Coordinates of C-alpha atoms in Angstrom, one line a residue:
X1 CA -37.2 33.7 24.9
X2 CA -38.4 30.4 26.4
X3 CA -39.1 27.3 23.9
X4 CA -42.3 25.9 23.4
X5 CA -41.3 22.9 21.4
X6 CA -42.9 19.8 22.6
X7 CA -42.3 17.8 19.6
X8 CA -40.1 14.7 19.6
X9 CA -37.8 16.1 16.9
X10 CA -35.2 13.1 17.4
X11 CA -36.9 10.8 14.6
X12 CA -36.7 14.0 11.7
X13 CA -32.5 14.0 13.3
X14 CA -32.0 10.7 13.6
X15 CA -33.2 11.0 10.0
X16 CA -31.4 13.6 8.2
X17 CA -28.0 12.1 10.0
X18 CA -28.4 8.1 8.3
X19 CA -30.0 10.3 4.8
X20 CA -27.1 13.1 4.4
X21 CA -24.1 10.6 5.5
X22 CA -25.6 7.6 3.6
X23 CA -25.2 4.6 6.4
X24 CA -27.6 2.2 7.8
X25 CA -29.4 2.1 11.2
X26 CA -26.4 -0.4 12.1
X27 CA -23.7 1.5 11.2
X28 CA -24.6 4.7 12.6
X29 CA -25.2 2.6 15.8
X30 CA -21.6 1.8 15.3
X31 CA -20.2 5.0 15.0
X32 CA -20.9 6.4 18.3
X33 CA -18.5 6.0 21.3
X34 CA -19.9 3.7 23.3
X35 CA -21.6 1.8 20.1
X36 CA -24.9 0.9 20.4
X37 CA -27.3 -1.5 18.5
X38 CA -29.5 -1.3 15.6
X39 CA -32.2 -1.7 17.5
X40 CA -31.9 1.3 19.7
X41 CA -31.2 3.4 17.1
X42 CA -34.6 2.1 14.5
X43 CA -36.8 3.2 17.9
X44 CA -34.8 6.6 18.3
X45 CA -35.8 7.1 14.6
X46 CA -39.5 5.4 15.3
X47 CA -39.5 8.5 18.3
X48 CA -40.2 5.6 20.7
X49 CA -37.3 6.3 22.7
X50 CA -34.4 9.4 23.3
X51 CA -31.2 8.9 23.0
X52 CA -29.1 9.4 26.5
X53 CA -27.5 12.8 26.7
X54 CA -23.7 11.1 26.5
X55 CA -24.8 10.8 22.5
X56 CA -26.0 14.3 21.8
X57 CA -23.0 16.1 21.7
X58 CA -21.9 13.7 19.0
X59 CA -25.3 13.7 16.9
X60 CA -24.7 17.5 17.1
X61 CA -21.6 16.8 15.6
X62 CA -22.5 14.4 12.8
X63 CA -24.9 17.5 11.7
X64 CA -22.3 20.1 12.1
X65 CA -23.9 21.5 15.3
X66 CA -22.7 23.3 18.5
X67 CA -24.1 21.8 21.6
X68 CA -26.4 25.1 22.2
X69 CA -27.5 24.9 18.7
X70 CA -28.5 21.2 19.2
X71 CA -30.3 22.2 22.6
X72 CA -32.6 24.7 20.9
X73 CA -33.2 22.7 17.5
X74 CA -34.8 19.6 19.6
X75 CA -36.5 21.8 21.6
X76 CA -35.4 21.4 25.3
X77 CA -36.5 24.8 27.2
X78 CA -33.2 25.9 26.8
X79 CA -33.0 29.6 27.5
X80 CA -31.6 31.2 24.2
X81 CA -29.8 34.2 24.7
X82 CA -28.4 36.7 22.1
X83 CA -25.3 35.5 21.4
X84 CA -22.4 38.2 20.6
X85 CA -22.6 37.0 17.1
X86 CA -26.3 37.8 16.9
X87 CA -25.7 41.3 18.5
X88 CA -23.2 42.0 15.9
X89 CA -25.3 41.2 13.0
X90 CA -27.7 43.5 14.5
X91 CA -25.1 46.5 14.6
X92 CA -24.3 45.8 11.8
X93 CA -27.9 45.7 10.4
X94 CA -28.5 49.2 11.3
X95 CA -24.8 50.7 10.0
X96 CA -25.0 53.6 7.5
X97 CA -24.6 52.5 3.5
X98 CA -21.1 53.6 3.5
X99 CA -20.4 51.9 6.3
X100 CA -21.7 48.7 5.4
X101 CA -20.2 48.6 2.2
X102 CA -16.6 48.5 4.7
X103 CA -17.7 46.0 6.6
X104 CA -18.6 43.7 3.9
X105 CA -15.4 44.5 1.8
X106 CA -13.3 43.4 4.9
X107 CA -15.9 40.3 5.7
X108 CA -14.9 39.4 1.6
X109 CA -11.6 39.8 2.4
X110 CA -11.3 37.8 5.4
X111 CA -13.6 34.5 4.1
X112 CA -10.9 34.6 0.9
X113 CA -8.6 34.4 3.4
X114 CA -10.2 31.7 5.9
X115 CA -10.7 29.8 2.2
X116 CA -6.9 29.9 1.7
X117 CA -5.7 29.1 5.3
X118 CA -5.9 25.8 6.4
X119 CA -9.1 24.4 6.8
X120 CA -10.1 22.3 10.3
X121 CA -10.7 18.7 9.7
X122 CA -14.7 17.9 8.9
X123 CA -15.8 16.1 11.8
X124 CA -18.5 14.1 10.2
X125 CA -15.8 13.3 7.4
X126 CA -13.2 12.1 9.8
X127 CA -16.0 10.0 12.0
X128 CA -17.1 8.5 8.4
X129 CA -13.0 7.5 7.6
X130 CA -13.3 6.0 11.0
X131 CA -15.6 3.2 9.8
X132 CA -13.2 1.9 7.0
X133 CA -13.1 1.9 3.4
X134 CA -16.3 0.0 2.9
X135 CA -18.4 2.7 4.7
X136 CA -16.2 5.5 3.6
X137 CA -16.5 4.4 -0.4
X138 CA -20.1 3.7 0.3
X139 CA -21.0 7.4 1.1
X140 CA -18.2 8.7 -1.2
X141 CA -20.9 6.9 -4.2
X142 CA -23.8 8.5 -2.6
X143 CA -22.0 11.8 -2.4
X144 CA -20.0 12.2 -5.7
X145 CA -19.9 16.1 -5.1
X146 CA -18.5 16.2 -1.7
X147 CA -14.9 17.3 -1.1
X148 CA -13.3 15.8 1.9
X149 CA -11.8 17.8 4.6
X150 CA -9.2 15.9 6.2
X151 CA -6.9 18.6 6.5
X152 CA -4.0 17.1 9.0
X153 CA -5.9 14.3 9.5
X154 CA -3.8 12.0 12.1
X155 CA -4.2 8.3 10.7
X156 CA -2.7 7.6 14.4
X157 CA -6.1 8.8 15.8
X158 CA -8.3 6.4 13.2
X159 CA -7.1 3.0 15.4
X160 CA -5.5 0.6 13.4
X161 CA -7.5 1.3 10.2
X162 CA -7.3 0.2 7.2
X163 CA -7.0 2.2 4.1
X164 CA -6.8 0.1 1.0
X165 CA -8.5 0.4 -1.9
X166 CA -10.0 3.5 -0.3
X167 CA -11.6 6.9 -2.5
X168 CA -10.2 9.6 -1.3
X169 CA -10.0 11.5 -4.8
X170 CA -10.1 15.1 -4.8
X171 CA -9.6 15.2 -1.1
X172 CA -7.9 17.5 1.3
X173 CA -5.1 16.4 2.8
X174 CA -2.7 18.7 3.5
X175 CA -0.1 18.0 6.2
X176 CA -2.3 14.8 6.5
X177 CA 0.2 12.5 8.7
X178 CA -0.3 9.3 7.3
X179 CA 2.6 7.4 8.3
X180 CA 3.1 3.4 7.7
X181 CA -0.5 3.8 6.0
X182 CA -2.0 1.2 4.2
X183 CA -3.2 2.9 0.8
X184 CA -2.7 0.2 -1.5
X185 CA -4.8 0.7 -4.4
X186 CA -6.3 3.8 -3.5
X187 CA -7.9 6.4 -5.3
X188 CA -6.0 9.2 -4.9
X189 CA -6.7 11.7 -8.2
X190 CA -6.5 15.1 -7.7
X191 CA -6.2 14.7 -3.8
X192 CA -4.5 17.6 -2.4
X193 CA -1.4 15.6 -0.1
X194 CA 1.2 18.8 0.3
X195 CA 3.2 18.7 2.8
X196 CA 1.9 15.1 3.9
X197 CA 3.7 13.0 6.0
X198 CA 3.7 9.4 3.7
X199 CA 6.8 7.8 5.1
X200 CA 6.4 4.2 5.0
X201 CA 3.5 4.6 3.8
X202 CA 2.3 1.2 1.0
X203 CA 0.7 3.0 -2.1
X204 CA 1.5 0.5 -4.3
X205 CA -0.7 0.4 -7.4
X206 CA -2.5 3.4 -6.5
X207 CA -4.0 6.1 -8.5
X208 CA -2.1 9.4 -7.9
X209 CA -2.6 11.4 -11.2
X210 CA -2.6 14.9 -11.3
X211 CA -2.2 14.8 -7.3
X212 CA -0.8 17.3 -5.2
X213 CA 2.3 16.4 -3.2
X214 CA 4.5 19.4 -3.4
X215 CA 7.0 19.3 -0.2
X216 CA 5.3 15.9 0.9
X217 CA 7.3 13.6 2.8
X218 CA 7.2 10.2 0.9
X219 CA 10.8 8.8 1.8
X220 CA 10.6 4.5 2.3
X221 CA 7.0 4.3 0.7
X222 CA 6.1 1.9 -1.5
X223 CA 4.4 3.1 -5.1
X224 CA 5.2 -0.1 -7.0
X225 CA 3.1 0.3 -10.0
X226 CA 2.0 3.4 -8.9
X227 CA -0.2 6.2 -11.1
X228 CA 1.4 9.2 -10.5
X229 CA 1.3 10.8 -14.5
X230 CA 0.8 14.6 -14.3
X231 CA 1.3 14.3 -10.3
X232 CA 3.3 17.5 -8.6
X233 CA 6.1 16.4 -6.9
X234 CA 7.7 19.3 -6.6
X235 CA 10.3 19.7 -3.3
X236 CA 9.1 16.3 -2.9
X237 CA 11.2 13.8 -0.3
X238 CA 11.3 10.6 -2.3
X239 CA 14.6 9.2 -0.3
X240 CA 14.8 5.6 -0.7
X241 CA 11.3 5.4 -1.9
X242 CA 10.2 2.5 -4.2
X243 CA 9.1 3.4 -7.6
X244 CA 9.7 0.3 -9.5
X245 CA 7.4 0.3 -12.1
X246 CA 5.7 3.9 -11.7
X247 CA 4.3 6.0 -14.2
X248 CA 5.6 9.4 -13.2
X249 CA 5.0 10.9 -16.9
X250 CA 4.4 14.6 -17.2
X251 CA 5.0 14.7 -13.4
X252 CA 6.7 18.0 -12.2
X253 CA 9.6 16.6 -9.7
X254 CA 12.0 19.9 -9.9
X255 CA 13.5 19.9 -6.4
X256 CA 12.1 16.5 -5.4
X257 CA 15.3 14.4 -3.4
X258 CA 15.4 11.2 -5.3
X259 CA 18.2 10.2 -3.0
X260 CA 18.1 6.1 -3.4
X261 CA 15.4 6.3 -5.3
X262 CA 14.5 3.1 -7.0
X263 CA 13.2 3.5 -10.9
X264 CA 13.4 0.3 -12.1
X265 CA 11.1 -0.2 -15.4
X266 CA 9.4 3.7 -14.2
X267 CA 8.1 5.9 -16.8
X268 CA 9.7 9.4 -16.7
X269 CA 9.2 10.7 -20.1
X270 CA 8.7 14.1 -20.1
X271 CA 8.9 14.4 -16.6
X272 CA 10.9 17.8 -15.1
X273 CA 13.5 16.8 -12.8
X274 CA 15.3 19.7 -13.1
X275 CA 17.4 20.3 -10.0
X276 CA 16.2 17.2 -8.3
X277 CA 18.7 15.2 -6.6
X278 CA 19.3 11.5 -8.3
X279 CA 22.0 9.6 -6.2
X280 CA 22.6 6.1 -5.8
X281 CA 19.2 5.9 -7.9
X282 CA 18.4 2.1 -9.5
X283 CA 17.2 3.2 -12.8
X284 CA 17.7 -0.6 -14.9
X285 CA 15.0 -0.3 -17.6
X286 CA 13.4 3.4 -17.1
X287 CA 12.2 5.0 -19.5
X288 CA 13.5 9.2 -20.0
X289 CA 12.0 10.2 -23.3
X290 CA 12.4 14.0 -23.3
X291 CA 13.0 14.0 -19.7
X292 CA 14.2 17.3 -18.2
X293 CA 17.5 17.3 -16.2
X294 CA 18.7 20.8 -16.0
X295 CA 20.3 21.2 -12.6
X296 CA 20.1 18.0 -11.7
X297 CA 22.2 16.3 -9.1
X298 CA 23.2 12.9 -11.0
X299 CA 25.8 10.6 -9.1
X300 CA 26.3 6.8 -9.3
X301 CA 22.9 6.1 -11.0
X302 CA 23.0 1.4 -10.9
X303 CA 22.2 0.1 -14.0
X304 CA 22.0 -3.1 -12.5
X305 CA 18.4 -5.2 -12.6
X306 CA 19.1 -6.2 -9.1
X307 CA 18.9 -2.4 -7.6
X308 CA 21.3 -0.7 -5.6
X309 CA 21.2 -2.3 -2.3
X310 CA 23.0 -5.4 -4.5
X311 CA 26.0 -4.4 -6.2
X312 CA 28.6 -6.7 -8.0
X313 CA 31.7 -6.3 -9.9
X314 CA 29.8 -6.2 -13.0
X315 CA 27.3 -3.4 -11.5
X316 CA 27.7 -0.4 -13.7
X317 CA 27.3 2.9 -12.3
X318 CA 27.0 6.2 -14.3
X319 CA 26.5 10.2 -13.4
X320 CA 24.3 10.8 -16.1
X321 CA 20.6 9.4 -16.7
X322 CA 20.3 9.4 -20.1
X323 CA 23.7 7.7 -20.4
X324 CA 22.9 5.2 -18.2
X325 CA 20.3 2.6 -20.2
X326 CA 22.7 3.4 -23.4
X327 CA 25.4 1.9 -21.4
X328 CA 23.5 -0.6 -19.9
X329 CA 22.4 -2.0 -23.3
X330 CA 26.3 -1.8 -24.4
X331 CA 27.7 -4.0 -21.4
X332 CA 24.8 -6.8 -22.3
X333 CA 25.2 -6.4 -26.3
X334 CA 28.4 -6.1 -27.6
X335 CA 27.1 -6.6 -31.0
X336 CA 25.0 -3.1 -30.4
X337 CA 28.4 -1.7 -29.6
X338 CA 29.9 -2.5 -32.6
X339 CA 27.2 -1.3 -34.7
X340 CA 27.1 1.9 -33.0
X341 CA 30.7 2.2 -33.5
X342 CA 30.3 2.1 -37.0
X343 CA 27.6 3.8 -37.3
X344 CA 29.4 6.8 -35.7
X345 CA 32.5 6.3 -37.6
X346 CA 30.6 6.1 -40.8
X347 CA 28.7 9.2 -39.7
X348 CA 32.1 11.1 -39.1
X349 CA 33.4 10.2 -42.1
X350 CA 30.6 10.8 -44.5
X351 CA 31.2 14.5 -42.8
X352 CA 34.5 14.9 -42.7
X353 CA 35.8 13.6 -46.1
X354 CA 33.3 16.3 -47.9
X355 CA 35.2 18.9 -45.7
X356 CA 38.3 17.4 -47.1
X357 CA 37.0 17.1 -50.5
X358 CA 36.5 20.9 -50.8
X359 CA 40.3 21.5 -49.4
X360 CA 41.5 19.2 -51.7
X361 CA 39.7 21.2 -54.3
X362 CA 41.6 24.0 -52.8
X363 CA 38.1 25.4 -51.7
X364 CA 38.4 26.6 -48.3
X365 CA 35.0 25.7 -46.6
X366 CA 32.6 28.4 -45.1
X367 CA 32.1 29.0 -42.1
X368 CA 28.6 28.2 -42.1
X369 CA 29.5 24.6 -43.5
X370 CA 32.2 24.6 -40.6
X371 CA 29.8 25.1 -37.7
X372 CA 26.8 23.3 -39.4
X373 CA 29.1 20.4 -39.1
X374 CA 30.5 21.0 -35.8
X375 CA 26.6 20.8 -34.5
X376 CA 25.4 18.2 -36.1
X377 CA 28.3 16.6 -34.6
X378 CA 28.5 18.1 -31.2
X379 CA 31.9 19.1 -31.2
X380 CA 33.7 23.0 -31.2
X381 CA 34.7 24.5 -34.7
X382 CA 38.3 23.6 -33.7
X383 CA 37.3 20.3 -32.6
X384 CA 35.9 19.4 -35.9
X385 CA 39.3 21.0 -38.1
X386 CA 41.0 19.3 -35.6
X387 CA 39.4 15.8 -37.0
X388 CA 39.5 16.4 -40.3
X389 CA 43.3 17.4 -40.5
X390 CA 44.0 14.2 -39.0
X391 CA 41.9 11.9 -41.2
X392 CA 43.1 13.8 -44.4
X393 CA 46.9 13.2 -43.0
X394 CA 45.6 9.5 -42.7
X395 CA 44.3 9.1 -45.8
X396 CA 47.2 10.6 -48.1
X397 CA 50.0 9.1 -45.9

């Protein structure tokens, strides 16, 4: 049928665009391609002018509109037609019980589906990121509950933009390719980043806890002081990557390539790096309280301060983590060496001479004692004999 619509509906539009985004008459002015001024935009809202038909395809957009959908809400005498979508719904309408209940099972099954597949980018999200972080954190405040859909958003495509200090918590940004981007500072909690394209990128000091970046590509990036606690980094490309200072606590980093990696002062306690590879890694100070390492590639972890790309005579290199600030702390100390050495000696002692005790006693010790012994030491059954018919020779010689 024909519309009869002879209201100016452009001022209730103009509207619900500046209300639902959360921008002034300025900025939304400045948002459309060409940009126009405040001005034009306060008498489009006042209904004493129309914007020029080069602009409605984007206000359709900014409300999540097709074109034809845009034509008929402002009434423009567009002819509407039924639209095959329409004609379904009507078939569907007049479908048998039985079959209905099909065709709604397999619509169920599909919009799981379409909610598990990737999701296209939000257009009136990615125009908003196209302002900058001042606009972008602006509406983010006036829209707490909003998830952003930047699903491989292109940060090429955003100009030279710039992202620091931006909220983009809790946002969707799979296979995002942000490359080289500026994200220092940002608010990235609970973001969804896997399979992101980060190299380069600067997210120094930025808040990455319990984010998703499983398979993402952060290789050269900067997270200097970075918050990355309870962050999933599994499968992770952190090659060369600069993590001085990190907090990657709790973080899951099985699989993650650590490859030059460097961990100066970072926090890794607890963190699973089980079959991750950690080569040529700078790990002076770090911290690996309970940290998991089964599987792990280790090779020529520096325990220098300087990092690996300096390396000196003195630069000493290890294949284990754990070993490595032990060692470190015995090249700079050599009074720590001693009184480890002691203290081990004492230790081995203390255990062995009440094993020779009960042979000198003629008491042959259990087995139980034997093996208790040998754990509490770390060495074999035979390793542990071994020891003690040496010290006992030593002793009565």
């Amino acid at each position: 049928m024909e519309s009869s619509a002879k209201e100016n509906l452009f001022p209730k539009l103009i509207k619900e665009i500046r209300d639902e985004i959360g921008i002034t008459q300025k900025e939304l002015g400045e948002l459309l391609e060409p940009p126009i001024r405040a001005q034009s935009v306060g008498q489009w809202e006042r209904g004493e002018n129309e914007p020029d038909r080069k602009y409605w395809q984007q206000l359709a957009a900014l409300l999540q509109m097709d074109v034809e959908e845009f034509y008929i809400y402002i009434g423009t005498g567009v002819r509407h037609k039924s639209s095959p979508t329409e004609k379904l719904i009507e078939k569907i309408h007049s479908l048998p019980l039985w079959q209905f209940k099909e065709v709604a099972r397999f619509i169920n099954e599909r919009l799981m589906k379409v909610d598990e597949d990737k999701s296209a980018i939000n257009s009136k999200h990615l125009a908003l990121l196209k302002k900058g972080t001042k606009a972008w954190n602006r509406w983010r405040e006036n829209n707490p509950d909003v998830r952003p859909e930047l699903y491989g958003v292109d940060i090429s495509s955003l100009g030279n933009i710039d992202l620091e200090g931006v909220d983009l918590s809790s946002a969707d940004l799979r296979e995002a390719k942000l490359e080289c981007a500026n994200l220092i500072g940002a608010d990235l909690i609970g973001c969804n980043l896997e399979n992101a394209q980060l190299e380069s990128a600067n997210l120094s000091r930025a808040d990455l806890r319990s984010a998703k970046l499983k398979n993402a590509n952060l290789s050269n990036a900067y997270l200097v002081s970075a918050d990355l606690q309870g962050a999933n980094l599994q499968g992770a490309n952190l090659e060369w990557t600069s993590l001085q200072r990190a907090n990657l606590k709790k973080t899951n980093s099985s699989q993650a390539n650590l490859n030059g990696a460097d961990l100066r002062w970072a926090i890794l306690d607890n963190t699973n790096l089980e079959g991750a590879i950690l080569k040529r890694c700078s790990v002076y100070g770090a911290s690996v309280w309970e940290v998991k390492l089964d599987g792990a590639k280790q090779e020529r972890l520096n325990t220098s301060d300087e990092g690996d790309r300096v390396r000196s005579q003195n630069t000493i290199c290890v294949d284990n983590l754990k070993l490595a600030s032990i060692l470190h702390a015995i090249n700079h100390e050599p009074l720590l060496y001693q009184l480890l050495k002691q203290h081990i000696e004492v230790d081995v002692v203390d255990v062995a001479a009440e094993v020779i005790k009960a042979l000198v006693r003629g008491k042959q010790p259990s087995s139980e004692e034997i093996a208790e012994l040998a754990r509490s030491l770390e060495l074999s059954e035979e390793e542990l004999l071994e020891m003690c018919d040496r010290l006992f020779s030593e002793k009565t010689s």
